[in-house]
Tab-separated table of C-alpha atoms and ligand atoms in Angstrom:
chain	number	residue	atom	x	y	z
A	29	MET	CA	21.259	-14.037	-19.442
A	30	GLU	CA	23.416	-11.809	-17.424
A	31	SER	CA	26.371	-13.804	-16.174
A	32	ILE	CA	26.919	-14.314	-12.459
A	33	GLY	CA	30.085	-12.038	-12.552
A	34	LYS	CA	28.249	-9.290	-13.723
A	35	LEU	CA	25.637	-9.637	-11.236
A	36	SER	CA	27.666	-9.725	-8.326
A	37	THR	CA	29.290	-6.438	-9.565
A	38	ARG	CA	26.024	-4.899	-9.841
A	39	VAL	CA	25.014	-5.944	-6.423
A	40	VAL	CA	28.355	-4.444	-5.018
A	41	GLU	CA	28.000	-1.160	-6.666
A	42	HIS	CA	24.398	-0.940	-5.516
A	43	LEU	CA	25.539	-1.673	-1.663
A	44	ARG	CA	28.268	0.988	-2.192
A	45	ASP	CA	25.919	3.686	-3.804
A	46	PRO	CA	25.823	6.617	-1.490
A	47	LEU	CA	22.477	7.540	-2.674
A	48	VAL	CA	21.349	4.013	-1.641
A	49	LYS	CA	23.115	4.489	1.792
A	50	SER	CA	21.234	7.519	2.428
A	51	ALA	CA	18.010	6.595	1.204
A	52	VAL	CA	17.897	3.259	3.347
A	53	ARG	CA	19.011	5.376	6.172
A	54	VAL	CA	15.993	7.789	5.854
A	55	LYS	CA	13.575	4.895	5.242
A	56	SER	CA	14.834	3.385	8.526
A	57	SER	CA	13.908	6.925	10.351
A	58	ILE	CA	10.623	6.786	8.380
A	59	MET	CA	9.765	3.460	9.974
A	60	GLY	CA	11.160	4.292	13.314
A	61	GLU	CA	8.908	7.571	13.573
A	62	ALA	CA	5.829	5.828	12.140
A	63	GLY	CA	6.125	3.160	15.000
A	64	LYS	CA	6.588	5.931	17.574
A	65	PHE	CA	3.496	7.793	16.265
A	66	LEU	CA	1.342	4.830	15.956
A	67	ARG	CA	2.270	3.314	19.143
A	68	GLY	CA	1.789	6.867	20.764
A	69	LYS	CA	-1.928	6.640	19.568
A	70	GLU	CA	-2.374	3.278	21.004
A	71	PHE	CA	-1.915	1.048	17.945
A	72	VAL	CA	-0.602	-2.343	18.625
A	73	GLU	CA	2.089	-3.440	16.228
A	74	LEU	CA	1.478	-7.008	14.912
A	75	LEU	CA	4.069	-9.249	13.324
A	76	PRO	CA	3.512	-9.785	9.513
A	77	THR	CA	1.638	-12.738	7.998
A	78	ILE	CA	3.887	-13.777	5.084
A	79	ILE	CA	2.208	-16.974	3.918
A	80	SER	CA	-1.526	-18.054	4.082
A	81	PRO	CA	-4.167	-19.850	2.161
A	82	ILE	CA	-5.798	-16.606	1.443
A	83	THR	CA	-4.660	-13.045	0.115
A	84	ASP	CA	-5.589	-9.906	-1.383
A	85	PRO	CA	-6.909	-10.800	-4.858
A	86	LEU	CA	-5.597	-7.406	-6.039
A	87	ASN	CA	-7.098	-5.402	-8.877
A	88	HIS	CA	-4.725	-6.072	-11.425
A	89	GLU	CA	-2.741	-8.928	-13.111
A	90	VAL	CA	0.248	-10.348	-11.283
A	91	HIS	CA	1.773	-13.916	-11.712
A	92	ASN	CA	0.734	-16.335	-9.058
A	93	ALA	CA	3.042	-16.931	-5.933
A	94	LYS	CA	1.970	-20.110	-4.304
A	95	PHE	CA	2.951	-23.390	-3.261
A	96	ARG	CA	1.763	-26.572	-1.550
A	97	TYR	CA	2.670	-27.705	1.825
A	98	TYR	CA	1.038	-30.886	3.403
A	99	ASP	CA	-2.498	-31.015	1.721
A	100	GLN	CA	-2.721	-27.273	1.859
A	101	GLU	CA	-1.973	-24.618	-0.799
A	102	TYR	CA	-0.482	-21.392	0.370
A	103	ARG	CA	0.207	-18.035	-1.194
A	104	LEU	CA	2.650	-15.247	-0.536
A	105	THR	CA	1.187	-12.202	1.102
A	106	GLN	CA	-0.036	-9.657	-1.464
A	107	SER	CA	-1.623	-7.584	1.274
A	108	MET	CA	-2.514	-8.290	4.912
A	109	ILE	CA	-6.086	-6.884	4.133
A	110	PHE	CA	-8.155	-9.787	5.533
A	111	HIS	CA	-5.928	-10.498	8.314
A	112	LYS	CA	-6.042	-6.799	9.252
A	113	GLN	CA	-9.837	-6.948	9.198
A	114	LEU	CA	-9.691	-9.918	11.380
A	115	ALA	CA	-7.127	-8.387	13.918
A	116	CYS	CA	-9.484	-5.709	14.558
A	117	LYS	CA	-11.632	-8.265	16.460
A	118	THR	CA	-8.920	-8.503	18.900
A	119	PHE	CA	-7.688	-4.941	19.113
A	120	ASP	CA	-9.097	-1.418	18.020
A	121	ARG	CA	-6.095	-0.243	16.344
A	122	ILE	CA	-3.506	-2.325	14.797
A	123	PHE	CA	-0.510	-1.629	12.408
A	124	ILE	CA	2.257	-3.983	10.760
A	125	VAL	CA	5.169	-3.238	8.715
A	126	SER	CA	4.209	-5.964	6.250
A	127	PRO	CA	6.409	-7.332	3.470
A	128	ASN	CA	4.175	-7.887	0.310
A	129	VAL	CA	5.294	-10.130	-2.719
A	130	ARG	CA	3.600	-9.341	-5.651
A	131	LEU	CA	5.091	-10.720	-8.770
A	132	GLU	CA	4.276	-7.963	-11.168
A	133	THR	CA	4.526	-8.282	-14.774
A	134	SER	CA	7.893	-7.144	-16.635
A	135	GLU	CA	6.482	-3.969	-17.933
A	136	LYS	CA	6.340	-2.416	-14.553
A	137	ALA	CA	10.491	-2.728	-14.426
A	138	LEU	CA	10.956	0.659	-15.919
A	139	SER	CA	8.190	2.401	-13.895
A	140	GLY	CA	10.502	3.428	-11.021
A	141	ARG	CA	7.627	2.764	-8.628
A	142	HIS	CA	7.382	-1.109	-8.736
A	143	LEU	CA	9.356	-3.736	-6.919
A	144	PHE	CA	8.069	-7.488	-6.778
A	145	GLU	CA	8.917	-7.520	-2.867
A	146	PHE	CA	8.022	-4.254	-0.948
A	147	SER	CA	6.525	-3.411	2.438
A	148	GLN	CA	3.657	-1.339	3.467
A	149	ILE	CA	3.097	0.398	6.756
A	150	ASP	CA	-0.407	-1.247	7.014
A	151	LEU	CA	-2.957	-0.078	9.639
A	152	GLU	CA	-6.615	-0.711	10.657
A	153	ILE	CA	-8.932	0.708	12.921
A	154	ARG	CA	-12.000	-0.979	14.237
A	155	ASN	CA	-15.488	1.094	13.934
A	156	ALA	CA	-13.499	4.048	12.018
A	157	LYS	CA	-14.774	6.149	9.036
A	158	ARG	CA	-12.641	7.066	5.963
A	159	ASP	CA	-12.222	10.524	7.456
A	160	ASP	CA	-10.591	9.366	10.631
A	161	VAL	CA	-7.788	7.522	8.622
A	162	MET	CA	-7.339	10.363	6.361
A	163	THR	CA	-6.838	12.977	9.421
A	164	LEU	CA	-4.470	10.471	10.896
A	165	VAL	CA	-2.355	9.884	7.979
A	166	GLU	CA	-2.347	13.765	7.423
A	167	ASP	CA	-0.843	14.051	10.635
A	168	LEU	CA	1.395	10.935	10.287
A	169	ILE	CA	2.983	12.129	6.935
A	170	THR	CA	3.539	15.491	8.353
A	171	THR	CA	5.097	14.381	11.338
A	172	LEU	CA	7.288	11.932	9.524
A	173	ILE	CA	8.640	14.679	7.111
A	174	VAL	CA	9.409	17.095	10.092
A	175	GLU	CA	11.242	14.276	11.982
A	176	VAL	CA	13.367	13.223	9.151
A	177	LYS	CA	14.091	16.804	8.212
A	178	SER	CA	15.719	17.011	11.543
A	179	SER	CA	17.183	13.675	11.918
A	180	CYS	CA	18.457	13.037	8.666
A	181	LYS	CA	20.018	16.256	7.502
A	182	GLU	CA	23.350	14.977	6.062
A	183	GLU	CA	21.617	12.317	4.079
A	184	LEU	CA	18.974	14.710	2.593
A	185	GLU	CA	21.648	16.994	1.416
A	186	LEU	CA	23.702	14.156	-0.176
A	187	LEU	CA	20.515	13.229	-1.793
A	188	SER	CA	19.802	17.073	-2.917
A	189	SER	CA	16.243	16.736	-1.496
A	190	ASN	CA	14.278	19.409	0.745
A	191	PRO	CA	10.943	17.918	1.021
A	192	SER	CA	8.407	20.544	1.916
A	193	ILE	CA	6.166	20.168	4.897
A	194	PRO	CA	2.686	19.730	3.659
A	195	THR	CA	-0.181	21.850	4.528
A	196	THR	CA	-3.184	20.294	6.244
A	197	PRO	CA	-5.934	19.184	5.611
A	198	PHE	CA	-4.826	17.762	2.071
A	199	THR	CA	-6.929	18.582	-0.981
A	200	LYS	CA	-9.541	16.068	-1.786
A	201	VAL	CA	-10.352	15.136	-5.462
A	202	LYS	CA	-13.048	13.083	-6.606
A	203	PHE	CA	-12.082	10.128	-9.054
A	204	MET	CA	-14.865	11.027	-11.649
A	205	ASP	CA	-14.409	15.036	-11.483
A	206	ALA	CA	-10.715	14.252	-12.428
A	207	TYR	CA	-11.315	11.556	-14.925
A	208	GLU	CA	-13.887	13.960	-16.857
A	209	GLN	CA	-11.518	16.960	-16.665
A	210	TYR	CA	-8.226	15.199	-17.610
A	211	GLY	CA	-9.118	11.751	-19.072
A	212	LYS	CA	-7.852	8.502	-18.180
A	213	ASP	CA	-4.417	9.684	-17.311
A	214	PHE	CA	-5.648	12.070	-14.734
A	215	GLU	CA	-3.468	10.705	-11.915
A	216	THR	CA	-0.292	11.400	-13.634
A	217	VAL	CA	-1.391	14.715	-14.916
A	218	LEU	CA	-2.472	15.917	-11.485
A	219	SER	CA	0.614	14.205	-9.594
A	220	SER	CA	2.734	16.389	-11.834
A	221	SER	CA	0.761	19.567	-11.465
A	222	PHE	CA	0.303	19.342	-7.670
A	223	LYS	CA	2.973	20.894	-5.301
A	224	GLU	CA	1.372	19.048	-2.154
A	225	PRO	CA	0.253	15.557	-1.461
A	226	PHE	CA	-3.495	15.132	-2.179
A	227	TRP	CA	-6.517	12.636	-1.801
A	228	LEU	CA	-8.185	10.959	-4.527
A	229	ILE	CA	-11.568	9.704	-3.426
A	230	ASP	CA	-14.686	8.090	-4.245
A	231	PHE	CA	-13.424	5.667	-6.832
A	232	PRO	CA	-16.144	3.919	-8.846
A	233	ILE	CA	-17.178	0.395	-7.960
A	234	TRP	CA	-15.285	-1.278	-10.932
A	235	GLU	CA	-12.117	0.470	-10.272
A	236	ARG	CA	-11.344	-1.450	-6.822
A	237	GLU	CA	-11.562	-4.922	-5.133
A	238	PHE	CA	-14.717	-6.168	-3.460
A	239	TYR	CA	-13.516	-5.387	0.086
A	240	ASP	CA	-13.776	-1.568	-0.430
A	241	LEU	CA	-17.105	-0.263	1.024
A	242	LEU	CA	-19.651	0.704	-1.244
A	243	SER	CA	-21.452	3.962	-0.535
A	244	GLN	CA	-24.998	4.464	-0.259
A	245	ASP	CA	-25.135	5.836	-3.951
A	246	GLY	CA	-24.415	2.332	-5.145
A	247	ARG	CA	-21.957	3.503	-7.390
A	248	THR	CA	-18.820	4.874	-5.632
A	249	LEU	CA	-16.687	3.542	-2.984
A	250	LYS	CA	-15.717	5.036	0.693
A	251	ASP	CA	-11.911	4.753	-0.265
A	252	MET	CA	-8.954	6.902	-0.803
A	253	ASP	CA	-5.466	7.042	-2.648
A	254	LEU	CA	-3.036	9.419	-1.570
A	255	ILE	CA	-0.891	10.991	-4.390
A	256	LEU	CA	2.133	12.531	-3.800
A	257	PRO	CA	3.289	15.665	-5.744
A	258	ASN	CA	5.927	16.491	-8.477
A	259	GLY	CA	4.941	13.327	-10.326
A	260	PHE	CA	5.892	10.895	-7.654
A	261	GLY	CA	2.342	9.308	-7.831
A	262	GLU	CA	0.439	6.963	-5.681
A	263	THR	CA	1.883	6.109	-2.211
A	264	LEU	CA	-1.282	4.699	-0.427
A	265	SER	CA	-4.664	3.043	-0.689
A	266	GLY	CA	-7.428	2.508	1.785
A	267	GLY	CA	-10.759	3.098	2.703
A	268	GLU	CA	-13.870	1.844	4.927
A	269	ARG	CA	-14.304	-2.014	4.379
A	270	GLU	CA	-17.317	-4.273	3.656
A	271	TRP	CA	-17.907	-6.541	6.742
A	272	GLU	CA	-21.429	-8.009	5.949
A	273	TYR	CA	-21.643	-11.484	4.299
A	274	GLN	CA	-24.280	-10.629	1.774
A	275	ARG	CA	-22.825	-7.358	0.708
A	276	ILE	CA	-19.442	-9.253	0.265
A	277	ILE	CA	-20.899	-11.990	-1.740
A	278	SER	CA	-22.741	-9.650	-4.039
A	279	ARG	CA	-19.536	-7.517	-4.625
A	280	MET	CA	-17.461	-10.842	-5.250
A	281	GLU	CA	-19.900	-11.836	-7.939
A	282	PHE	CA	-19.683	-8.077	-9.372
A	283	LYS	CA	-15.980	-8.444	-9.570
A	284	GLY	CA	-15.698	-12.154	-10.715
A	285	ASN	CA	-13.744	-13.367	-7.249
A	286	ASP	CA	-14.251	-16.880	-6.296
A	287	PRO	CA	-15.564	-17.204	-2.709
A	288	GLU	CA	-14.061	-20.705	-2.516
A	289	GLU	CA	-10.353	-19.103	-2.810
A	290	LEU	CA	-11.150	-17.308	0.715
A	291	ALA	CA	-12.924	-20.312	2.186
A	292	TRP	CA	-12.495	-19.852	5.955
A	293	TYR	CA	-12.631	-15.817	5.766
A	294	MET	CA	-16.078	-16.465	3.983
A	295	GLU	CA	-17.259	-18.726	6.701
A	296	ILE	CA	-16.135	-16.090	9.456
A	297	ALA	CA	-17.959	-13.419	7.427
A	298	GLU	CA	-21.152	-15.560	7.212
A	299	ALA	CA	-21.111	-16.173	10.844
A	300	GLY	CA	-21.371	-12.688	11.319
A	301	GLU	CA	-18.056	-12.633	12.993
A	302	LEU	CA	-16.427	-9.548	10.828
A	303	VAL	CA	-16.420	-5.981	12.410
A	304	PRO	CA	-16.460	-2.625	10.773
A	305	THR	CA	-13.403	-0.942	10.016
A	306	ALA	CA	-11.309	1.347	8.138
A	307	GLY	CA	-7.590	1.439	7.100
A	308	CYS	CA	-4.733	1.839	4.794
A	309	GLY	CA	-1.316	0.770	3.437
A	310	ILE	CA	1.356	3.204	2.823
A	311	GLY	CA	4.250	2.015	0.542
A	312	VAL	CA	7.398	2.425	2.406
A	313	GLU	CA	9.610	2.543	-0.702
A	314	ARG	CA	7.401	5.100	-2.511
A	315	LEU	CA	7.259	7.472	0.482
A	316	THR	CA	11.022	6.901	0.968
A	317	ARG	CA	11.286	7.700	-2.888
A	318	TYR	CA	9.435	10.932	-2.569
A	319	ILE	CA	11.095	12.126	0.774
A	320	CYS	CA	14.318	11.349	-0.920
A	321	SER	CA	13.531	12.870	-4.555
A	322	LEU	CA	14.869	9.443	-6.031
A	323	ASP	CA	14.291	8.471	-9.552
A	324	ASN	CA	13.658	4.823	-8.485
A	325	VAL	CA	12.417	2.990	-5.528
A	326	ALA	CA	15.105	0.428	-6.222
A	327	ARG	CA	17.291	2.918	-4.485
A	328	THR	CA	15.247	2.612	-1.223
A	329	ARG	CA	16.340	-0.842	-0.758
A	330	LEU	CA	19.821	-2.662	-0.317
A	331	PHE	CA	18.390	-5.771	-2.095
A	332	PRO	CA	15.759	-4.700	-4.482
A	333	LYS	CA	13.771	-6.765	-6.472
A	334	VAL	CA	12.705	-5.046	-9.828
A	335	PRO	CA	10.087	-6.894	-11.926
A	336	GLY	CA	11.760	-8.879	-14.534
A	337	ARG	CA	15.330	-7.394	-13.633
A	338	SER	CA	16.509	-8.618	-10.373
A	339	TRP	CA	17.514	-11.994	-9.029
A	340	ILE	CA	19.248	-10.837	-5.591
B	415	AMP	P1	-2.308	-1.117	-2.886
B	415	AMP	O1	-3.425	-1.400	-1.889
B	415	AMP	O2	-2.394	-2.279	-4.104
B	415	AMP	O3	-2.724	0.099	-3.496
B	415	AMP	O4	-0.952	-1.072	-2.337
B	415	AMP	C1	-0.815	-0.142	-1.289
B	415	AMP	C2	0.358	0.776	-1.473
B	415	AMP	O5	1.512	-0.154	-1.624
B	415	AMP	C3	0.417	1.530	-2.849
B	415	AMP	O6	-0.311	2.766	-2.610
B	415	AMP	C4	2.043	1.529	-3.161
B	415	AMP	O7	2.606	2.554	-2.294
B	415	AMP	C5	2.602	0.342	-2.364
B	415	AMP	N1	2.659	-0.399	-3.716
B	415	AMP	C6	1.843	-1.339	-4.329
B	415	AMP	N2	2.344	-2.055	-5.229
B	415	AMP	C7	3.755	-2.065	-5.273
B	415	AMP	C8	4.953	-2.404	-6.019
B	415	AMP	N3	4.778	-3.319	-6.909
B	415	AMP	N4	6.145	-1.963	-5.562
B	415	AMP	C9	6.239	-0.994	-4.739
B	415	AMP	N5	5.248	-0.480	-3.926
B	415	AMP	C10	3.933	-0.693	-4.145
B	416	MG	MG1	-3.374	1.291	-4.698
């Protein structure tokens, strides 16, 4: 185990690292511009839900982050998906800069893309379709890059980064087409060969959580990932959502989710109170890493939590 002395030296080195300082400044600009852009399109910003009895079950294994308070078990938010769906009963368009705690397993320590505390620019739109969200995000990402290039010239120079302004609309690649052509590591292969961000769409039903809307073909989902070029990989997941009780129940059975773990959400669904929505979450640290051409998302935060490595 690392001695406290060594750890504090590492913290101070990190806080003094000019690359970290520049990246955090760029991230601040990204968040400011994203807020301006979304408010300009009549999105209402919500404060994040940090703890709740219910949270995203996720599609991959993480350690449990839960605690008891009075007689209730709470979990730290892994994503705000269910609260976003419910918020769309109140507002047509919402967004949150949402902190997520995902206690990722330690083999993710070296990926350069994982933290166990990170943030999403999380948005959801009532009665929207996947295409609406993709068009909005293309506009948002392009605007962010243009704005950051003008407001953070010095920082980008110090980082030796010159992100190109993407051409819209972004290319769309179907999951199964890519899988058949390049095998199971297709995302890495395509991310390395593409020079522009692109969409990966139509994930097969077993690849994602129960809440991604199943298409009429009964096999693929109305969802998407945004993949960054030059090997930077995924920065966004989203899609249209399931909102009808019987469909949710059958998808939970398919995935092996326990409805008891989402008790009050399931009661709301059963009462027919969920509304159709579509949305997405953009990983702030991954987008910043791309715009700054950094090796590791840890450099995008002053106090990064790297799985299996960080104690700050
Ligand atoms: P998901 O819905 O699970 O795909 O998460 C949405 C976005 O959050 C992803 O596309 C990533 O950009 C980001 N993200 C997910 N997990 C992590 C993590 N452990 N560390 C940093 N960013 C993450
Ligand atoms: Mg994802």
